[in-house]
Coordinates of C-alpha atoms and ligand atoms in Angstrom, one line a residue:
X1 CA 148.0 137.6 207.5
X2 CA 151.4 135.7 207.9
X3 CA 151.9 136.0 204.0
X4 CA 151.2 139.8 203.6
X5 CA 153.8 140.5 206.9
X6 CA 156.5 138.5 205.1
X7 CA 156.6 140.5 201.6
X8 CA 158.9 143.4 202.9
X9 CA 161.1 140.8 204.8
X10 CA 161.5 138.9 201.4
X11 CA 162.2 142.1 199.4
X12 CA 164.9 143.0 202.0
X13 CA 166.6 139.4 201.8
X14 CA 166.5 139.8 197.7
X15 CA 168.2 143.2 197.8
X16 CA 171.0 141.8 200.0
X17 CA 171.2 138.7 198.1
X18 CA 171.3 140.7 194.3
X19 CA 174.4 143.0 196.5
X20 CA 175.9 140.3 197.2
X21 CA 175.4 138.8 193.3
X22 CA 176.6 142.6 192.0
X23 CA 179.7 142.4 194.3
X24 CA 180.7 138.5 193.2
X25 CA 179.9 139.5 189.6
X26 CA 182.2 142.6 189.9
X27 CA 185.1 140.9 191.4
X28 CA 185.3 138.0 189.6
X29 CA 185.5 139.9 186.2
X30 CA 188.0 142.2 187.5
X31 CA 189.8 139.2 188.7
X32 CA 189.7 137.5 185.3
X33 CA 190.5 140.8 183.7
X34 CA 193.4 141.7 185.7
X35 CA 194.7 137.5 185.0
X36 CA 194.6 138.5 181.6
X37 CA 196.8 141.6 182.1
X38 CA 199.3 140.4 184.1
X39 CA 199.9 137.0 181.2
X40 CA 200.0 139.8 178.5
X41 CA 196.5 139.1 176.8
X42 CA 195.5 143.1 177.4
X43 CA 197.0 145.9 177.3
X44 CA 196.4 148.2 180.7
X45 CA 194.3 150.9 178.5
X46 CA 192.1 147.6 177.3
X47 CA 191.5 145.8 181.2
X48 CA 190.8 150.0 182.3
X49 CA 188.3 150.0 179.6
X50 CA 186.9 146.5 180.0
X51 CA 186.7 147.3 183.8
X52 CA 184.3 150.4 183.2
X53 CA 182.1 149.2 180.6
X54 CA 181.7 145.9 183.2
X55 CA 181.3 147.7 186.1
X56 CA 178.9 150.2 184.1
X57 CA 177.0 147.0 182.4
X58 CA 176.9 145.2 185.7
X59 CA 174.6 148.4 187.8
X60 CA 172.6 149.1 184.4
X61 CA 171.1 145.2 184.9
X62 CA 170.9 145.5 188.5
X63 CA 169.3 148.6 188.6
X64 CA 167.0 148.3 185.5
X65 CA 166.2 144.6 187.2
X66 CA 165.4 145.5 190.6
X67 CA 161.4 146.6 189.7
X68 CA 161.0 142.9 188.0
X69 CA 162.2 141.2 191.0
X70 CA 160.2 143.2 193.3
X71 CA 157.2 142.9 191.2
X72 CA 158.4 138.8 191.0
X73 CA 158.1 138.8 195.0
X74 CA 154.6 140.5 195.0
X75 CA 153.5 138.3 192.5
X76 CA 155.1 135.4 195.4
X77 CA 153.2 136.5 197.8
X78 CA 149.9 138.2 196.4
X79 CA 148.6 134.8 195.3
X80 CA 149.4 133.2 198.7
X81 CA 147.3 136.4 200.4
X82 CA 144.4 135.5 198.5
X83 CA 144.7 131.9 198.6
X84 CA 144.4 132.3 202.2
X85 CA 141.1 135.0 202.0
X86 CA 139.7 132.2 199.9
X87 CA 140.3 129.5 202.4
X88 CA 138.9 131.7 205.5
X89 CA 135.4 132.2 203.1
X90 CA 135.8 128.2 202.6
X91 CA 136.1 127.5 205.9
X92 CA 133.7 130.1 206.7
X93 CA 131.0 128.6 204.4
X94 CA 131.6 125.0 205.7
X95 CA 131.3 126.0 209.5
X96 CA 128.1 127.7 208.7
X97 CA 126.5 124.8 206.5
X98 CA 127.3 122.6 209.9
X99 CA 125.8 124.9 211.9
X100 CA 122.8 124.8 209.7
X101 CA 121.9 120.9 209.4
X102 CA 119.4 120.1 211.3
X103 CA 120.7 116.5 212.4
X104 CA 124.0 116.5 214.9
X105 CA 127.3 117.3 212.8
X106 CA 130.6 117.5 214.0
X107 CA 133.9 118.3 212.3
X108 CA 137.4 117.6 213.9
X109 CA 140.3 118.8 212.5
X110 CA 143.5 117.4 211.6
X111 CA 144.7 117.7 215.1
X112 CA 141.9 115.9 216.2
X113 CA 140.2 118.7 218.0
X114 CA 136.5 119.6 217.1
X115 CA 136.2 122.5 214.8
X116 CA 132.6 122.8 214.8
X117 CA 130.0 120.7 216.6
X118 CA 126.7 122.2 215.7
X119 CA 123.3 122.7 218.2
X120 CA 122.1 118.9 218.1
X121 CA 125.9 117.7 218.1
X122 CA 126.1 119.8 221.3
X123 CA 123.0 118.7 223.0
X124 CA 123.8 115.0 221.7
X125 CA 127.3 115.1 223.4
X126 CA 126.3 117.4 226.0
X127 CA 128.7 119.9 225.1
X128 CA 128.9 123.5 226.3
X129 CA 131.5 124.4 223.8
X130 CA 133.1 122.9 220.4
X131 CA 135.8 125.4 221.1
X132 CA 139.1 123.4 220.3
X133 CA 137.9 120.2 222.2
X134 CA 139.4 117.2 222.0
X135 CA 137.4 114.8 220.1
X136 CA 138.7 112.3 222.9
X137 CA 137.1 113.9 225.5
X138 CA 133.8 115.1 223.5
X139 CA 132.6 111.9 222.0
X140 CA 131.7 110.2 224.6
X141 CA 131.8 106.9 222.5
X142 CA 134.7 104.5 222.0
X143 CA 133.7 103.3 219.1
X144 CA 132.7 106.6 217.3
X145 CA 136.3 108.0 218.5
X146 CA 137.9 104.7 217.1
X147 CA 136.5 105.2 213.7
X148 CA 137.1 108.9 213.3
X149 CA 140.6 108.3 213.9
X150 CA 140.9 105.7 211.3
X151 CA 139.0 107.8 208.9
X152 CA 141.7 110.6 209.7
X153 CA 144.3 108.4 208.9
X154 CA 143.1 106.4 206.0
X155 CA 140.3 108.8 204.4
X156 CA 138.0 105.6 204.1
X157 CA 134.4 106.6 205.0
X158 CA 132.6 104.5 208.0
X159 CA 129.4 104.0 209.3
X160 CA 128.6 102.9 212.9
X161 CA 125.7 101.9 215.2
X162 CA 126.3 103.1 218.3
X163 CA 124.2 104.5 222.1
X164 CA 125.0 106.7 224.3
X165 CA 125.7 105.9 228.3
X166 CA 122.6 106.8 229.9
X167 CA 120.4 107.8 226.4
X168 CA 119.1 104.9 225.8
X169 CA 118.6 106.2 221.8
X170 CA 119.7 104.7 218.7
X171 CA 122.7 106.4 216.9
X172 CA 123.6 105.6 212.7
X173 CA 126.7 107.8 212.7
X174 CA 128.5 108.4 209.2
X175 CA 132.2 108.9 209.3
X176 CA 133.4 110.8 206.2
X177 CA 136.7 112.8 205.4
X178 CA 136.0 116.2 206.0
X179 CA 137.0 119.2 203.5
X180 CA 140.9 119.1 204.4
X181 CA 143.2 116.5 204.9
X182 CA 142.9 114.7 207.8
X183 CA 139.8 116.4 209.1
X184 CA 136.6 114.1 209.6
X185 CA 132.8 115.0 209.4
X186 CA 130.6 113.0 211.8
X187 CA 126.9 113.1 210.6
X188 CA 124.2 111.1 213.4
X189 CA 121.2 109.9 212.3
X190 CA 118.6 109.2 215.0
X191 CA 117.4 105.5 214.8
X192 CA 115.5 105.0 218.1
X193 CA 111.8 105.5 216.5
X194 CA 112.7 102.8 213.9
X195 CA 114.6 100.2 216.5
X196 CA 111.1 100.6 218.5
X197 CA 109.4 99.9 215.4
X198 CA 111.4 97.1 214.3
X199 CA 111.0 95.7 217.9
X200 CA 107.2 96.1 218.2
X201 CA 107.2 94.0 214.7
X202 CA 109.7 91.4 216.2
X203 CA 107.5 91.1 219.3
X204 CA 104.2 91.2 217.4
X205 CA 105.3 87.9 215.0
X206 CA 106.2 86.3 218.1
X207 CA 103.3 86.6 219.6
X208 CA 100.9 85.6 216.8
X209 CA 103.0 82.8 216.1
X210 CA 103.0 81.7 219.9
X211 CA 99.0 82.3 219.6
X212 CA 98.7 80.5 216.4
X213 CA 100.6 77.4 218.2
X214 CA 98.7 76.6 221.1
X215 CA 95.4 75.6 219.4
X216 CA 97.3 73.9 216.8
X217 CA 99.2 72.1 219.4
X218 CA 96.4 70.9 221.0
X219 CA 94.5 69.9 217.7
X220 CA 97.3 68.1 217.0
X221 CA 97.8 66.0 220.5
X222 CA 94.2 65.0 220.0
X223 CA 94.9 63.8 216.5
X224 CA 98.0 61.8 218.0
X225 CA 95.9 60.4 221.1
X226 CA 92.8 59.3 218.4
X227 CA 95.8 57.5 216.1
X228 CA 96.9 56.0 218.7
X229 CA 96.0 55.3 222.5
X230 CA 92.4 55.9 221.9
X231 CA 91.6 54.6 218.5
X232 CA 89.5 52.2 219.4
X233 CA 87.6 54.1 222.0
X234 CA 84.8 55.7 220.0
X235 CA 83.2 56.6 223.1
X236 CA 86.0 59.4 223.7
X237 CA 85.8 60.5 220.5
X238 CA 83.3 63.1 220.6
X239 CA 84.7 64.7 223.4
X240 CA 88.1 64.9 221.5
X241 CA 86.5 65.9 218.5
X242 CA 84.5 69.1 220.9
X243 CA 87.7 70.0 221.8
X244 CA 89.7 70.0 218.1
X245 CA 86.3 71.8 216.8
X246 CA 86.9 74.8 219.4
X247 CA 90.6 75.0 219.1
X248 CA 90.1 75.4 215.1
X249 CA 87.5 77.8 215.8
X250 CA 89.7 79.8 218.1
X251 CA 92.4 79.8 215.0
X252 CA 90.2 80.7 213.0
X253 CA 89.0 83.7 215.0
X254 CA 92.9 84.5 215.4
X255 CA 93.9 85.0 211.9
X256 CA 90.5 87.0 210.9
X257 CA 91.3 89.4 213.6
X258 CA 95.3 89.4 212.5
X259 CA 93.9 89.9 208.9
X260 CA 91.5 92.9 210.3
X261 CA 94.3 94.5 211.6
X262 CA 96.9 94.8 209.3
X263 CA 94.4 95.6 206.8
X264 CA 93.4 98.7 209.2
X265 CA 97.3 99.0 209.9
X266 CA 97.6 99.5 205.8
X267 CA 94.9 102.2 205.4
X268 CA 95.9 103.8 208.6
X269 CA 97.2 107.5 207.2
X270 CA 94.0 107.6 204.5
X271 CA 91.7 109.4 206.1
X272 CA 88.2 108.4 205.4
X273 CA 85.6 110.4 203.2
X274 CA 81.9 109.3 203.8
X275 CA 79.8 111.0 206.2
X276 CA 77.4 108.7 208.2
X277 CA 74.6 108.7 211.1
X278 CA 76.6 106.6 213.8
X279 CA 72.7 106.2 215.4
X280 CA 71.7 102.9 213.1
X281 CA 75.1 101.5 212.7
X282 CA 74.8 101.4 217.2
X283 CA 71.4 100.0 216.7
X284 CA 71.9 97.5 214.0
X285 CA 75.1 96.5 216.1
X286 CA 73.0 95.4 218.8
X287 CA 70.9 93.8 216.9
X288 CA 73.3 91.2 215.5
X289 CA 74.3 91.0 219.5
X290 CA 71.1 90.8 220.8
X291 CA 71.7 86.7 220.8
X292 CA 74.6 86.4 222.5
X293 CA 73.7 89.1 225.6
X294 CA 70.0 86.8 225.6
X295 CA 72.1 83.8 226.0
X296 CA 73.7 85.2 229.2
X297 CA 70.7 86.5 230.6
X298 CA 71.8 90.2 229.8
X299 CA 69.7 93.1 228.8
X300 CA 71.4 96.0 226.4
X301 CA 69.8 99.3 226.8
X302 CA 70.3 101.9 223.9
X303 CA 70.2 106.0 225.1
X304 CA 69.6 108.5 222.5
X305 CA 70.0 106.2 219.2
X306 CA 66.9 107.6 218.1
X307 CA 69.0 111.3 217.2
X308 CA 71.0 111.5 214.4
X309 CA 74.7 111.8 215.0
X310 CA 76.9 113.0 212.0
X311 CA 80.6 111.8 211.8
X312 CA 82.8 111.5 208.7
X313 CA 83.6 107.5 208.9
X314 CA 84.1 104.3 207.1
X315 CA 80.7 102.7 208.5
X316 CA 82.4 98.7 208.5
X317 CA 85.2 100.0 210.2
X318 CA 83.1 102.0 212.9
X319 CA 80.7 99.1 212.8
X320 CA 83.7 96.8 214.1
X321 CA 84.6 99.2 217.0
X322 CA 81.2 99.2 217.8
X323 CA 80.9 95.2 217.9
X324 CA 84.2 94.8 219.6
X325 CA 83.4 97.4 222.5
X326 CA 79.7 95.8 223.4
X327 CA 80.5 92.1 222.8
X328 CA 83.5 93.1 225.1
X329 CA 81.1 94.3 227.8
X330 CA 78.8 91.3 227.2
X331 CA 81.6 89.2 227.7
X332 CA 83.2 90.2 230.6
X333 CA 80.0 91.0 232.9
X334 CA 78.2 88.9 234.9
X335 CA 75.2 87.2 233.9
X336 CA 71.4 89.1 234.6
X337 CA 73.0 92.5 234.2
X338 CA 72.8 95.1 231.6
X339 CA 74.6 96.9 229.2
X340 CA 74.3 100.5 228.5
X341 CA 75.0 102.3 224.9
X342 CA 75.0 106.0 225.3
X343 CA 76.0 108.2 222.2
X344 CA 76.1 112.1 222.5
X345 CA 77.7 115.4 221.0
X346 CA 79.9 117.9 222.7
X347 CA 80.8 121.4 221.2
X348 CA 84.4 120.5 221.8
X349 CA 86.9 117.3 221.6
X350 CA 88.3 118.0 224.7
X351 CA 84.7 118.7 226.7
X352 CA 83.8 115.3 224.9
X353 CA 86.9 113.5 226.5
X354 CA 86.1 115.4 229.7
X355 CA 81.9 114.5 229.5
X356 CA 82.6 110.6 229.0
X357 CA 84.6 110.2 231.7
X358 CA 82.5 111.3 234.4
X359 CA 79.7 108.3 234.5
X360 CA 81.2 105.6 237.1
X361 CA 81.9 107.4 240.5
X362 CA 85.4 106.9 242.0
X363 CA 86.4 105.1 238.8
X364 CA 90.3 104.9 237.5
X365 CA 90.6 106.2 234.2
X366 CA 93.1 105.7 231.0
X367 CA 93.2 107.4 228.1
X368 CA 94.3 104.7 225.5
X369 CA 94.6 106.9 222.3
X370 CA 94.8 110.5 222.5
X371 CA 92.7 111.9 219.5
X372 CA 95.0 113.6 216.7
X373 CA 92.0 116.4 215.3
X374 CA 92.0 119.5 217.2
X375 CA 91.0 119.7 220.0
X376 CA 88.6 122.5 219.6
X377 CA 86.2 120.7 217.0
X378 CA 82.9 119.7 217.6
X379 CA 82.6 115.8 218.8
X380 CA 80.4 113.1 218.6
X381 CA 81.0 110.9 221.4
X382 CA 79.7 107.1 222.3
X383 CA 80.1 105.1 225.3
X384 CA 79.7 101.2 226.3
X385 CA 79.0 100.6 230.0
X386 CA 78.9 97.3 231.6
X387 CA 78.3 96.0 234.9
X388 CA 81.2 93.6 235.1
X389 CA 83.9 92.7 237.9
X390 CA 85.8 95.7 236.1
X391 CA 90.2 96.4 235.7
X392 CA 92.4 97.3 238.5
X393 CA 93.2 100.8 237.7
X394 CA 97.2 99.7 237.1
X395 CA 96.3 97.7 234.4
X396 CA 93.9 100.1 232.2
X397 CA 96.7 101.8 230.3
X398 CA 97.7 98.2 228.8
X399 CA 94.7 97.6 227.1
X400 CA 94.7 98.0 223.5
X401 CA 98.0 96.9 223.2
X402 CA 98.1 93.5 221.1
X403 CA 97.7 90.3 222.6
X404 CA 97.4 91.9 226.1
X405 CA 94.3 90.1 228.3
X406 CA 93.6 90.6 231.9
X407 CA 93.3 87.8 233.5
X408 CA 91.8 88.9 236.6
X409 CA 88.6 90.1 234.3
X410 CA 88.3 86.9 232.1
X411 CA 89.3 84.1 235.0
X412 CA 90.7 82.5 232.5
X413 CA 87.3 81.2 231.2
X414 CA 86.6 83.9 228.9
X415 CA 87.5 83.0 225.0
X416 CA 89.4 85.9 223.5
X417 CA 92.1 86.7 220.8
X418 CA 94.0 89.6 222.8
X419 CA 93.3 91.7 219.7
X420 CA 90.3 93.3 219.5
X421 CA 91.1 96.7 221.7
X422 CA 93.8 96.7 219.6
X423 CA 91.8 96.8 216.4
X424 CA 89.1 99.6 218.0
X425 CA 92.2 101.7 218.6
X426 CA 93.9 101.0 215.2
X427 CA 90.5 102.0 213.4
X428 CA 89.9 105.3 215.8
X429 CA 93.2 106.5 214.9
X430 CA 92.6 106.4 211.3
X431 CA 88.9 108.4 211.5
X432 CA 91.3 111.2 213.9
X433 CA 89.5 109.8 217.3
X434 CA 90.3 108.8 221.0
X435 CA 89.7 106.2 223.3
X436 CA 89.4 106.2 227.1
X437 CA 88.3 103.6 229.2
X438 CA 87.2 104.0 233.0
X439 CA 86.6 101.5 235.5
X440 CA 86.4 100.3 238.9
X441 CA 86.6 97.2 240.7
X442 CA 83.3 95.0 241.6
X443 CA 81.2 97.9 239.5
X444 CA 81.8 97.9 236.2
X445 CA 83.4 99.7 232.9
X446 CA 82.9 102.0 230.6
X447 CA 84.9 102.7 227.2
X448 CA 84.4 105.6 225.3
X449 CA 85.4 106.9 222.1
X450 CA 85.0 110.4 220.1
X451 CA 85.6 111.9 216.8
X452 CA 85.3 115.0 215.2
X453 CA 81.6 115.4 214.5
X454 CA 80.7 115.6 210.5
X455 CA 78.0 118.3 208.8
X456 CA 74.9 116.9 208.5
X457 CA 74.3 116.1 205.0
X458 CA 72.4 118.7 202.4
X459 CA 69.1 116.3 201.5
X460 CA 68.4 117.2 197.7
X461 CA 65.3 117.6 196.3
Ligands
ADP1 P1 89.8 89.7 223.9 O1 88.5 90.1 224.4 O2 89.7 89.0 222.7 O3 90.6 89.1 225.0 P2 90.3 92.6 223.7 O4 91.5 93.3 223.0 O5 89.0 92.9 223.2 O6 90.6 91.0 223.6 O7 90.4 92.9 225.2 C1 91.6 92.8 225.9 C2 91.3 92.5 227.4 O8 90.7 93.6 228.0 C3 90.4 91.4 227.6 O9 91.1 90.1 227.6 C4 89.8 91.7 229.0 O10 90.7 91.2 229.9 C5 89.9 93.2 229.0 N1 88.5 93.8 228.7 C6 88.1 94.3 227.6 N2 86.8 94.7 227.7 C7 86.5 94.5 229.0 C8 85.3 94.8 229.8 N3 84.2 95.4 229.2 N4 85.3 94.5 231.1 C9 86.4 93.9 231.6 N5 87.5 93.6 231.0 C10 87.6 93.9 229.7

């Protein structure tokens, strides 16, 4: 725009300046030519001549010059006009590409200004407008603001870890020169999931380790005391040797249920292939419990096993859900009562959720792992009821977290890794399932689970 309204103003300065050229040329001949006269080197007929033919000479060039210099100032200024088109479509093509990334982007131009903040920059910074902000008043970061500026100035790229006041997420901002001088690109990268992640990992190795100690801890005190204080008391010995015997057993418990888990945690996204009747893996599992419900006077009372119920499922993995859920309710109830496994099918995942959590009136209820298959699917559905003191309904939507017991349940009497909620939820996820649990205080609890219910198996033959 500037460079096209400048061409006639440069063709009018030219025109003056070849006038004033024509006139300088003129005169200064003439000058030389009249010198020459006056000291006798030509005659008057000779510097009349010489006059003409110059003066002639001199508007024959100007005149038959005047289209190339012309044509020399479009050629100026042509090149600038479309220099600056192509700039426009650059800048054009840059703005939109900003625009289009679907992670916040910023650019702030040389005067540091923003020049585009695109939708997730916006709603990031809380921006109404990238309009010709200042980038000191839009990022609302120190830091971020620091390093752009230094990037302006020295053209170095940075990157930055950084959160917002009140956001609590996890920023990665890159820091690159942008497509003109001095102009920077901000790129952000959102790292909250991964923080969590990392911290969940942190938290889990501390906890394991911490879990890991104690026995070993006390295994070794006893060794110390045997060594020394008490090495010659025999008597004392099997006591201490009771008491080393659990505390391995409890380690040893410990690591095959760490082992369990990550193994789970590693085959988490394949889903499984096999379709099985859930029916004979509920009775067998109570079978193999059958001993330890005997041993505290408790009965376990079976509804409906004798059905088939179709579900695509590892059958070890559902097995240990299974086991977990009724040695759970064995555990934690009271001796002389019972323990009842229902299993069922519902047309729908949700009226499966909605039919298992209807059995102890007034009960609390958490759902610990929402079920990721539709929810409009047929479901097969089983559920463990116990007669036990029950869970204070602010402490239901812990369970299944690692390492988390409640200690008002157990009385701190009851053996127990922390992990084995952890490893029914870890395995439901992987077959698409959910978990719920229901309970109430001095009555009892239920937990349930449901997945998608499998097509009953074409017999051959
Ligand atoms: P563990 O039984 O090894 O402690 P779990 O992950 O199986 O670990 O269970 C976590 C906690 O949930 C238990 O410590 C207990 O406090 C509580 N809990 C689990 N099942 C029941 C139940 N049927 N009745 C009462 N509390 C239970």
């Amino acid at each position: 725009m500037s460079n096209n309204s400048s061409r006639p103003n440069k063709i009018q300065t030219l025109r003056q300046k070849r006038r004033k050229d024509f006139f300088v040329l003129i005169f200064g001949c003439a000058g030389l030519l009249t010198l020459l006269l006056f000291t006798g080197g030509i005659s008057l007929a000779e510097w009349v001549l010489a006059n003409l033919v110059l003066i002639l000479g001199a508007i024959a060039y100007f005149e038959g010059s005047a289209h190339y210099h012309v044509a020399s100032v479009e050629a100026d200024t042509e090149p600038a006009a479309t220099e600056s088109a192509n700039s426009k479509a650059y800048e054009d093509t840059v703005h939109g590409l900003i625009n289009g990334l679907p992670f916040p982007t910023i650019l702030i131009n040389a005067d540091g200004r923003l020049e585009v903040a695109n939708a997730k920059a916006k709603e990031v910074f809380r921006l109404v407008t990238d309009n010709g902000v200042r980038a000191s008043a839009a990022l609302r970061q120190p830091d971020l603001l620091a390093a752009s500026i230094r990037v302006s100035d020295t053209g170095a790229e940075e990157q930055l870890a950084f959160k917002l006041p009140n956001d609590g997420q996890s920023w990665i901002a890159q820091i690159r020169p942008g497509p003109k001088e001095n102009t920077v690109i901000i790129t952000l990268e959102d790292r909250t999931t991964i923080r969590r992640a990392e911290q969940v990992r942190v938290d889990f190795l501390a906890n394991a380790s911490h879990e890991l100690r104690t026995p070993l801890t006390a295994i070794s005190g006893f060794i110390e005391t045997m060594r020394g204080p008490a090495k010659n008391d025999y008597a004392a010995w099997g006591n201490f040797l009771d008491i080393m015997f659990q505390q391995s057993e409890r380690m040893k418990r410990l690591i095959s249920d760490l082992l369990s888990l990550s193994r789970i945690e590693f085959s988490e996204h394949n889903v499984p292939s096999t379709t099985i009747d859930l029916s004979p893996l509920l009775v067998a599992a109570i079978d193999t419990l059958e001993q330890m419900a005997h041993e505290k006077s408790l009965k376990i009372v079976a509804e409906n096993t004798d059905q088939s119920f179709w579900v695509v499922a590892d059958p070890d993995e559902m097995t240990q859900v299974i086991q977990n859920l009724i040695s759970n309710a064995i555990k934690y109830a009271a001796d002389g009562e019972k323990v009842i496994v229902q299993i069922g099918a519902a047309n729908t995942m949700e009226r499966a959720e909605s039919d298992i959590s209807r059995g102890i009136p007034e009960a609390a209820h958490a759902t610990l792992l929402s079920p990721q298959a539709s929810q409009k699917v047929p479901a097969i559905w089983v559920r463990v009821v116990d007669e036990g003191s029950g869970i204070s309904a602010q402490k239901l939507p812990r369970l299944g977290e690692r390492f988390y017991r409640v200690d008002e349940s157990r009385g701190g009497r009851i053996d127990g890794t922390g992990l084995g909620l952890a490893i029914v939820k870890h395995i439901l996820a992987r077959h698409r399932g959910g978990l719920a649990v229901e309970s109430k205080k001095g009555v009892g609890t239920a937990f349930s689970f449901w997945l998608p219910r499998g097509n009953v198996p074409v017999r051959h033959g």
